[in-house]
CSV table of C-alpha atoms and ligand atoms in Angstrom, one decimal:
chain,number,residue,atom,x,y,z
A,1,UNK,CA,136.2,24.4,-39.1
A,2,UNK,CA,133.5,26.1,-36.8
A,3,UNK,CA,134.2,26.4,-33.4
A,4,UNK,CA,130.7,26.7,-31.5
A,5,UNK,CA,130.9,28.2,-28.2
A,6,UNK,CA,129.0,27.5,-25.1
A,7,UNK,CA,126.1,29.6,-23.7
A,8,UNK,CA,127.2,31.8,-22.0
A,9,UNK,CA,130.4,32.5,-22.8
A,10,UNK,CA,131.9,36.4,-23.0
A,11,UNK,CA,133.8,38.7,-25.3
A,12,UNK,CA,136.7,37.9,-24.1
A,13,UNK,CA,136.5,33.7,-24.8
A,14,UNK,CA,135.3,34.5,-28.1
A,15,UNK,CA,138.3,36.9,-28.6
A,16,UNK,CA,140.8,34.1,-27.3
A,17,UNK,CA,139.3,31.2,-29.7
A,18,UNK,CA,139.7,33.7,-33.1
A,19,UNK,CA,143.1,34.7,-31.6
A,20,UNK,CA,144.1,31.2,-31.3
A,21,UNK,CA,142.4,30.7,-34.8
A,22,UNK,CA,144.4,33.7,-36.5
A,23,UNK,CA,147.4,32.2,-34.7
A,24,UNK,CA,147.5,28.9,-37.1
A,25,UNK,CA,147.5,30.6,-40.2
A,26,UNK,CA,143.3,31.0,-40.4
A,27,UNK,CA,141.1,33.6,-40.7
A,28,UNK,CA,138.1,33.9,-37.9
A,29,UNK,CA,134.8,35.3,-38.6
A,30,UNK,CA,132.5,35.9,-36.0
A,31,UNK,CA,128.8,34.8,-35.4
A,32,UNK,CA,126.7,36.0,-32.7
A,33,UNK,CA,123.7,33.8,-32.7
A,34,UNK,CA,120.5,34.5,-30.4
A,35,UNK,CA,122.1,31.7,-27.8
A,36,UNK,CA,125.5,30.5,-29.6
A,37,UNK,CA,127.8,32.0,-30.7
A,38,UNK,CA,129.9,30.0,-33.4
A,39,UNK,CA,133.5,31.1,-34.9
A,40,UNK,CA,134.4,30.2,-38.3
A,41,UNK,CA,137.8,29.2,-39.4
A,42,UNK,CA,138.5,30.3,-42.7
A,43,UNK,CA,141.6,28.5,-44.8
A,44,UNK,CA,143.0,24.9,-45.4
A,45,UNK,CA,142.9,23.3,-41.4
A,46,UNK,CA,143.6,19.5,-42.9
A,47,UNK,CA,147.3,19.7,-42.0
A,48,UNK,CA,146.5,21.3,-38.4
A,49,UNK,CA,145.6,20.2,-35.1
A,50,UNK,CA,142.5,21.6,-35.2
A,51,UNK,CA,141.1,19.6,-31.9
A,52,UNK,CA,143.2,21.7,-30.0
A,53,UNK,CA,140.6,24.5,-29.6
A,54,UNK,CA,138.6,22.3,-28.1
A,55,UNK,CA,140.3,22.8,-24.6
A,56,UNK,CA,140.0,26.8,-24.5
A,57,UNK,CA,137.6,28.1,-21.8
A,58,UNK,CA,134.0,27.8,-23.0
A,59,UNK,CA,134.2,26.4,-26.2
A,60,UNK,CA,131.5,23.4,-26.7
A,61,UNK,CA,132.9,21.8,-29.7
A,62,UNK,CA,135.1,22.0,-33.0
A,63,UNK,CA,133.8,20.7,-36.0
A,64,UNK,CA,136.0,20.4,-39.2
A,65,UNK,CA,134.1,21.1,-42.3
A,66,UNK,CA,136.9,19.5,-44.9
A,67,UNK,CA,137.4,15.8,-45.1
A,68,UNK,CA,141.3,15.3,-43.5
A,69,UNK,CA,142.1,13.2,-46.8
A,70,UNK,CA,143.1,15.7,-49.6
A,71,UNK,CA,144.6,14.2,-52.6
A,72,UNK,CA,142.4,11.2,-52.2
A,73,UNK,CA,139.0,13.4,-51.9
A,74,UNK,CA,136.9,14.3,-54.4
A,75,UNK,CA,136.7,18.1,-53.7
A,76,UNK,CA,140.3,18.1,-54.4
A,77,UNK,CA,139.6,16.1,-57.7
A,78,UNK,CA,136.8,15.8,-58.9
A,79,UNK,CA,137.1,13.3,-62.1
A,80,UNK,CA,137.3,9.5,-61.3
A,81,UNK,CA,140.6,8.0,-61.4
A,82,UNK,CA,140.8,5.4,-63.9
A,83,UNK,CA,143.3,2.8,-63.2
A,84,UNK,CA,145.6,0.5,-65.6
A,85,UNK,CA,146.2,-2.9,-64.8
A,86,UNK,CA,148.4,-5.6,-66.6
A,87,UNK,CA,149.8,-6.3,-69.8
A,88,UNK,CA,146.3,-5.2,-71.9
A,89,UNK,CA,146.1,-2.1,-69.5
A,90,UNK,CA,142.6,-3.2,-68.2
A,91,UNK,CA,140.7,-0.5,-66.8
A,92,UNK,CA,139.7,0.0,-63.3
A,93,UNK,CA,136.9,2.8,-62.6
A,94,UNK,CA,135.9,3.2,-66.4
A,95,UNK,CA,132.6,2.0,-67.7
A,96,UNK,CA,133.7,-1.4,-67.7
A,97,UNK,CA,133.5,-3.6,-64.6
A,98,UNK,CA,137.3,-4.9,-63.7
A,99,UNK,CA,136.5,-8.5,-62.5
A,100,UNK,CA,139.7,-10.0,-60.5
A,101,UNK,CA,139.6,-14.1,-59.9
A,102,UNK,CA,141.8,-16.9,-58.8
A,103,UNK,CA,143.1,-18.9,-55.9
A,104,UNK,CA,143.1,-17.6,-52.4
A,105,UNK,CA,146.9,-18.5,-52.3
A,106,UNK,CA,149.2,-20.0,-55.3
A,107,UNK,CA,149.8,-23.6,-54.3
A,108,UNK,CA,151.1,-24.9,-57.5
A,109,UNK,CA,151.9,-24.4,-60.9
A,110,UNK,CA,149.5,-26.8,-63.2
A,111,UNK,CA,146.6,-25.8,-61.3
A,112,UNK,CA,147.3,-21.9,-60.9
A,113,UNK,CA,147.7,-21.8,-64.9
A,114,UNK,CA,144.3,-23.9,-65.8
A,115,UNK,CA,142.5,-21.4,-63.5
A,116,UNK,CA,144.2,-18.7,-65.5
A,117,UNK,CA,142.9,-19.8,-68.4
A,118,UNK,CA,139.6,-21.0,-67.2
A,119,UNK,CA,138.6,-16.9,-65.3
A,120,UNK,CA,140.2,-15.7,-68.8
A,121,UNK,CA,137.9,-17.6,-70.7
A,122,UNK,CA,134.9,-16.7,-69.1
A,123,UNK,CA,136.0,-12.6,-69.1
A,124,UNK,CA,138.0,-11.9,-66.2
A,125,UNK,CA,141.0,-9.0,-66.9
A,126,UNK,CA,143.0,-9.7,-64.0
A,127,UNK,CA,144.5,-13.3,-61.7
A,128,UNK,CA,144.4,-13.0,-58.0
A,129,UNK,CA,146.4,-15.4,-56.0
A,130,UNK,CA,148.2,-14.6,-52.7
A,131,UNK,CA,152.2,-16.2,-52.6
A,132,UNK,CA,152.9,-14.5,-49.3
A,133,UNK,CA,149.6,-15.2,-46.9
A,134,UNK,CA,148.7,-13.4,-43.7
A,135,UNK,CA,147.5,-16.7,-42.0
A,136,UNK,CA,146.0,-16.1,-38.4
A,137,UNK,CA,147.7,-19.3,-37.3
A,138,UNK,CA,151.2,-19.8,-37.7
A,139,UNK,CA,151.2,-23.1,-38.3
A,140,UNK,CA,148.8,-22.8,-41.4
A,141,UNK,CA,150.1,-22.6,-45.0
A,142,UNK,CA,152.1,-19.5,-45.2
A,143,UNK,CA,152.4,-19.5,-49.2
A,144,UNK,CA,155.3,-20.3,-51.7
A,145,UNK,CA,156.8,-16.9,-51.7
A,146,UNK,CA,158.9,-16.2,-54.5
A,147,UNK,CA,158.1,-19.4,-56.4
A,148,UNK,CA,154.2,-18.5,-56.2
A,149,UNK,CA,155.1,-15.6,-57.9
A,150,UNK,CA,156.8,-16.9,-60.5
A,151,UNK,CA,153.8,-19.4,-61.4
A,152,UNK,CA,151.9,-16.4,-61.6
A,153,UNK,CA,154.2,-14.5,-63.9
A,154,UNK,CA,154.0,-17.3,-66.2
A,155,UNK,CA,150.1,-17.5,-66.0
A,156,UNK,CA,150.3,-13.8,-67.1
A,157,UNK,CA,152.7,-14.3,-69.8
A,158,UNK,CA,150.5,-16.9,-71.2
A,159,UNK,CA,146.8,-15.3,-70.7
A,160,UNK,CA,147.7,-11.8,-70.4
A,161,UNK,CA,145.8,-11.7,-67.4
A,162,UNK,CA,147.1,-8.8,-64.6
A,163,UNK,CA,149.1,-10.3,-61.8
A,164,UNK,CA,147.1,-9.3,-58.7
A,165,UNK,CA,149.2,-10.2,-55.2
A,166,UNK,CA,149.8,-9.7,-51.6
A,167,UNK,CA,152.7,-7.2,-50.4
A,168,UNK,CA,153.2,-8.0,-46.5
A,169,UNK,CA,156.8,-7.0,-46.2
A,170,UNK,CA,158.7,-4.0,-46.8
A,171,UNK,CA,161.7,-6.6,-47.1
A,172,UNK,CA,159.8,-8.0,-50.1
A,173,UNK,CA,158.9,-5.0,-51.8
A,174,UNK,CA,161.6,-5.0,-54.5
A,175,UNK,CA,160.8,-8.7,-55.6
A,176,UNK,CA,156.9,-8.4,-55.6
A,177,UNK,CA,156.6,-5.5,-57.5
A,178,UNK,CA,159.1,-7.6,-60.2
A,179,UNK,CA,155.9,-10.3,-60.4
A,180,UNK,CA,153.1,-8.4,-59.6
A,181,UNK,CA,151.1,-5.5,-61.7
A,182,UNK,CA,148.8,-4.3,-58.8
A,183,UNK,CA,150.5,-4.8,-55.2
A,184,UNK,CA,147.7,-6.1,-52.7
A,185,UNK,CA,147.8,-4.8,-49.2
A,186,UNK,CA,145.9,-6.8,-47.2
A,187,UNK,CA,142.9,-6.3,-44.7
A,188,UNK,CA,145.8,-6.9,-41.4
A,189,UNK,CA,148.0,-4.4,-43.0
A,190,UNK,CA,145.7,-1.3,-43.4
A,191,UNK,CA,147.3,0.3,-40.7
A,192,UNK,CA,151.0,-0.1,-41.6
A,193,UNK,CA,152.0,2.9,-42.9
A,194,UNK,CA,155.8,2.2,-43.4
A,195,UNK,CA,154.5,-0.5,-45.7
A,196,UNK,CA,151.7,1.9,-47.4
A,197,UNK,CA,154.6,4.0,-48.2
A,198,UNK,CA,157.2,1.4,-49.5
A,199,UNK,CA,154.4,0.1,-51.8
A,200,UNK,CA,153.1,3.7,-53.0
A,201,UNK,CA,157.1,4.2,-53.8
A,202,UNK,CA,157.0,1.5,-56.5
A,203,UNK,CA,155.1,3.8,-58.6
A,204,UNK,CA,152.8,0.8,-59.1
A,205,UNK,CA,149.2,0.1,-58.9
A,206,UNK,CA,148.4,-0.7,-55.5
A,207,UNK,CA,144.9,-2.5,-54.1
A,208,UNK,CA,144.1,-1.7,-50.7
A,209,UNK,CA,141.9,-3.8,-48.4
A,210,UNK,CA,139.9,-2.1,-45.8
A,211,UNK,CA,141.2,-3.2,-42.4
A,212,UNK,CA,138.6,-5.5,-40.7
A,213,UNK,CA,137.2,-2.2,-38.1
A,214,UNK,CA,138.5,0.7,-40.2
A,215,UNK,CA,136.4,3.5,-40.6
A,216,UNK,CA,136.2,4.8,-43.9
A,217,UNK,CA,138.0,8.3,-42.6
A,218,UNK,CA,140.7,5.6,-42.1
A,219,UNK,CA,140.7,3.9,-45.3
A,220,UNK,CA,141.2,7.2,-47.0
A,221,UNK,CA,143.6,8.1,-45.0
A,222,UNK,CA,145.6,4.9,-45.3
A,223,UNK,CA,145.2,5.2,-49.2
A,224,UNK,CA,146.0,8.8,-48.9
A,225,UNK,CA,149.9,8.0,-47.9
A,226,UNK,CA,150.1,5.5,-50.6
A,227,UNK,CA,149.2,8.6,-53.0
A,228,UNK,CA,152.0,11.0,-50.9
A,229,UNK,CA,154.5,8.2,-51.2
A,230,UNK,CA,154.2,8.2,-55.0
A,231,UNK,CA,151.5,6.0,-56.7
A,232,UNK,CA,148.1,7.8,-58.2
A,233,UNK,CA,146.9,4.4,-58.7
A,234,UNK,CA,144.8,3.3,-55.6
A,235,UNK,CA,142.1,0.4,-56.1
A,236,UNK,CA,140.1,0.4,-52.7
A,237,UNK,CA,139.1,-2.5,-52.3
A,238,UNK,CA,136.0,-3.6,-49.3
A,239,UNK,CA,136.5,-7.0,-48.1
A,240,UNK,CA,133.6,-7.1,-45.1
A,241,UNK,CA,134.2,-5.9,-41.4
A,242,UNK,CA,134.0,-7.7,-38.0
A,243,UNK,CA,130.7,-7.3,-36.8
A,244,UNK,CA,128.8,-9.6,-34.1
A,245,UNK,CA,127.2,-12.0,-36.8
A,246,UNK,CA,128.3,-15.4,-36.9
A,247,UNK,CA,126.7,-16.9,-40.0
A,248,UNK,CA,129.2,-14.8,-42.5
A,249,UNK,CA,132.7,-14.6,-41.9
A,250,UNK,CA,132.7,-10.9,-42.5
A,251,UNK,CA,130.0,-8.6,-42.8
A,252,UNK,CA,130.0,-6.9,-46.3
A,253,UNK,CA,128.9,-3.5,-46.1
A,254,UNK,CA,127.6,-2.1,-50.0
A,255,UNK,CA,126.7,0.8,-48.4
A,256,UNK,CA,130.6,2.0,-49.2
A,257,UNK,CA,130.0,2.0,-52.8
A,258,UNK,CA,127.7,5.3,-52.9
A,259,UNK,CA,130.0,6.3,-49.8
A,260,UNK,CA,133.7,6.0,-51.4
A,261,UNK,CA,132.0,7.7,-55.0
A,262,UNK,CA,131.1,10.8,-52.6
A,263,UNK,CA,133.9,10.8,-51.0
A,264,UNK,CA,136.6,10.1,-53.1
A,265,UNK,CA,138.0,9.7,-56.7
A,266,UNK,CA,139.6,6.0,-56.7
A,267,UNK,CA,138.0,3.0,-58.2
A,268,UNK,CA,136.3,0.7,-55.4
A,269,UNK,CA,136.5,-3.0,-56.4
A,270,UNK,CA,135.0,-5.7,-53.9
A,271,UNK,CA,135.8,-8.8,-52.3
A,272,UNK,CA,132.6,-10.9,-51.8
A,273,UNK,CA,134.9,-14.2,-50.8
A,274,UNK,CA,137.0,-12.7,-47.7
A,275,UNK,CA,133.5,-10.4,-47.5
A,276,UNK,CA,131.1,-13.3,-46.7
A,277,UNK,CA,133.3,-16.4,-46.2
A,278,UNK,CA,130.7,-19.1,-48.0
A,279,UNK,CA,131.1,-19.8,-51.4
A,280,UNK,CA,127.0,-20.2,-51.9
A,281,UNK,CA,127.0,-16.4,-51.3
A,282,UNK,CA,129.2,-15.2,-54.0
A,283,UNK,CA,127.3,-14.7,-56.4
A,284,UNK,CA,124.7,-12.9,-55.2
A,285,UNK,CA,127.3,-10.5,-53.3
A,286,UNK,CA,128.5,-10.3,-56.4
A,287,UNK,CA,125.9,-9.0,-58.4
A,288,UNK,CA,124.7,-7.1,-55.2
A,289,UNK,CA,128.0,-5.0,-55.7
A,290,UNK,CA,127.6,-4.4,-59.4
A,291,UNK,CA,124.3,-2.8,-58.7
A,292,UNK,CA,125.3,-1.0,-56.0
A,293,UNK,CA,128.1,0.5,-58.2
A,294,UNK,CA,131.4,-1.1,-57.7
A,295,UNK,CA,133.7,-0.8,-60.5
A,296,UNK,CA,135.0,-4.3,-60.0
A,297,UNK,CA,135.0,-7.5,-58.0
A,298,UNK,CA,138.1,-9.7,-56.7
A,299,UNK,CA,136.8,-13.3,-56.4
A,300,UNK,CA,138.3,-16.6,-55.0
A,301,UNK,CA,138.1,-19.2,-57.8
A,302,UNK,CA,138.8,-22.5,-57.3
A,303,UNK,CA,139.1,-25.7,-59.5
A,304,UNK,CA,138.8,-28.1,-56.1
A,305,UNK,CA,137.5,-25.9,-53.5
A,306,UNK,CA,137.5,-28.9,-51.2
A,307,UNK,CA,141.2,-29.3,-51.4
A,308,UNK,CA,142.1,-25.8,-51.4
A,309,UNK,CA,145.0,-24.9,-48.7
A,310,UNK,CA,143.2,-21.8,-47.8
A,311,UNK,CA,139.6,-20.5,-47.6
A,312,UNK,CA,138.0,-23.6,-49.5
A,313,UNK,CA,135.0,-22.8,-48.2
A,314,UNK,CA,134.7,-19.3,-49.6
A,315,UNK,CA,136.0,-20.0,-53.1
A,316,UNK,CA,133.9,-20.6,-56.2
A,317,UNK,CA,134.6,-23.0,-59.2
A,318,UNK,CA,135.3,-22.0,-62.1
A,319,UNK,CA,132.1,-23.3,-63.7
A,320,UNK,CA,130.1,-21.0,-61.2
A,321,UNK,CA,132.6,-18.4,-61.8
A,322,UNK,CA,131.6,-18.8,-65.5
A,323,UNK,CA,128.3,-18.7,-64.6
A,324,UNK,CA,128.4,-15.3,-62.5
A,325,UNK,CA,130.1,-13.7,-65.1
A,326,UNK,CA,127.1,-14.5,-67.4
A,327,UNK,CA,124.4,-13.1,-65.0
A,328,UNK,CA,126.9,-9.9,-63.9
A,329,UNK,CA,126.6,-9.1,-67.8
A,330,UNK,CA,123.3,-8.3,-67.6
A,331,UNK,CA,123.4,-6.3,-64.4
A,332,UNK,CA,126.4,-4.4,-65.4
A,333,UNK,CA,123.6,-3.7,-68.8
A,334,UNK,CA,120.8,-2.5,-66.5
A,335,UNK,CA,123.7,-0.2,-64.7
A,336,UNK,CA,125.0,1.0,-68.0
A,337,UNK,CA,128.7,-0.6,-67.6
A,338,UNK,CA,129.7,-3.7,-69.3
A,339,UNK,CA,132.4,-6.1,-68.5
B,401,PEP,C1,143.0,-12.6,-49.5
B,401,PEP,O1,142.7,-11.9,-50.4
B,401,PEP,O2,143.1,-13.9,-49.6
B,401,PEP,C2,143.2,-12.1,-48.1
B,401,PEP,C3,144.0,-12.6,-47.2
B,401,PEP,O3,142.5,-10.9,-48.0
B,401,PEP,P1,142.2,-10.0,-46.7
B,401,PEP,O4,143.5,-9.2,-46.5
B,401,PEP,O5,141.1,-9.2,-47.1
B,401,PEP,O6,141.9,-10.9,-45.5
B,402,MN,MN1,141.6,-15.6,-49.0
């Protein structure tokens, strides 16, 4: 960190700051500028509370030079993590694009399995379907819990498709990580570490959404204790933040994609359904991501959108889904990836 001093302060302010600086374990070098003078802290301050010096006499501000996140940055590693999903170990962050699609929620059997096979078909590597739903209303469809994952353990076993599904509980740890391949952590859930913990435990591929007004220092934190507790294998995953625009659900900021690859390590998939909430902009999102370089994209399919039980409005057929996948060939080509 460098501490930067006001004008005007003395010798002896200076000589309390790099005290206080030697005191946590860090070495302080002293520069005398013309009009500032600024104290450098030299050593690892990510685990200290650096802000601290902030409140000795004359000191103007504090400003940490290395990101707080450490084993998800990309100074601590600087190779992209590659991710293996499912029963074909699909790749997530390689050179091909991971594409993710299938029912908001599970709602029954027959019609889980023909999407299966219908996102399979057209190239998908991995189903997406929520059995446990963090509905806004309590009176809306909450999901078929363990049944819903069981229909989707039997769409894996017969498309070998890579069980993607929301984790809400730690009480339902244990029996989601027996369905799923890639635990989902959902947008509302960003901030709950005791659950970022009990899922990084499993070992397991874990997807984590970007809470609706997290910061990215916040998302990388939050995947950071899911590394601590155990799993390697973080997916980020954007979804769209709450802005003041009314005509999308969520605002979908791209501008993450460079971000995250500067930042960090992990794979960055995106969520163009929950990131736009209209079906008519999906595919354009879509591509949009691709060529802002996302390695992947999780996308609401639906064989009936208008009799979905959750987010109809934002899910895509597969026929369009089909379609997508044609058009997100050629500019995965033109960004030198392939799906
Ligand atoms: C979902 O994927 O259906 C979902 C609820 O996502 P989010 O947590 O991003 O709202
Ligand atoms: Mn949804």
């Amino acid at each position: 960190m460098i501490v930067v001093m006001k004008s005007g302060s003395q010798q002896t302010h200076v000589d309390h700051v790099a005290e206080l600086i030697e005191q946590l374990g860090l070495k302080a070098h002293v520069i005398v500028g013309t009009d500032r003078t600024v104290v450098a802290a030299i050593g690892d301050e990510r685990d200290m509370e650096i802000g601290a010096v902030e409140s000795a006499p004359m000191v103007d501000r504090v400003v940490p030079i290395l990101a707080p996140y450490k084993v998800a940055s990309r100074e601590v590693k600087p190779d992209p993590t590659v991710v293996h999903i499912g029963p074909n170990n699909a790749e997530v962050g390689g050179e091909k694009l991971a594409m993710i699609a299938g029912p908001c929620s599970v709602e029954d059997e027959t019609k889980l399995i023909e999407i299966a096979h219908a996102v399979k078909e057209a190239g998908a590597v991995g189903l997406r379907g929520g059995a446990f739903k963090p509905r806004t209303n309590p009176y809306s469809f909450q999901g078929l819990g363990e049944t819903g994952l069981k229909y989707l353990a039997k769409a894996r076993e017969q498309t070998g498709l890579a069980v993607v599904t929301e984790l809400m509980s730690i009480e339902h740890v244990d029996m989601v990580a027996e369905y799923a391949d890639v635990l989902q952590i959902g947008t509302r859930n960003m901030h709950n570490f005791n659950l970022l913990m009990a899922a990084g435990k499993t070992g397991k591929p874990v997807m984590l959404k970007r809470g609706w007004s997290a910061t990215l220092e916040e998302f990388l934190l939050a995947a950071e204790y899911i590394i601590k507790a155990g799993s390697t294998d973080v997916i980020l995953c954007e979804r769209g933040i709450r802005t003041h625009e009314s005509y999308v659900r969520n605002t979908l900021p791209l501008a993450i994609v460079p971000a995250v690859k500067r930042e960090s390590h992990l794979p960055i998939v995106i969520d163009p359904s929950q990131g736009t909430g209209h079906a008519y902009m999906v595919p354009s999102m879509s591509l949009a991501s691709i060529a802002a370089g996302a390695d992947g994209l999780i996308i609401e399919v639906h064989a009936d959108p208008e009799h979905a039980l959750t987010d109809g409005a934002q899910s895509i057929t597969p026929e369009t889904f089909a379609k997508l996948m044609a058009d997100a060939g050629r500019v995965a080509t033109a960004m030198d990836r392939s799906i």
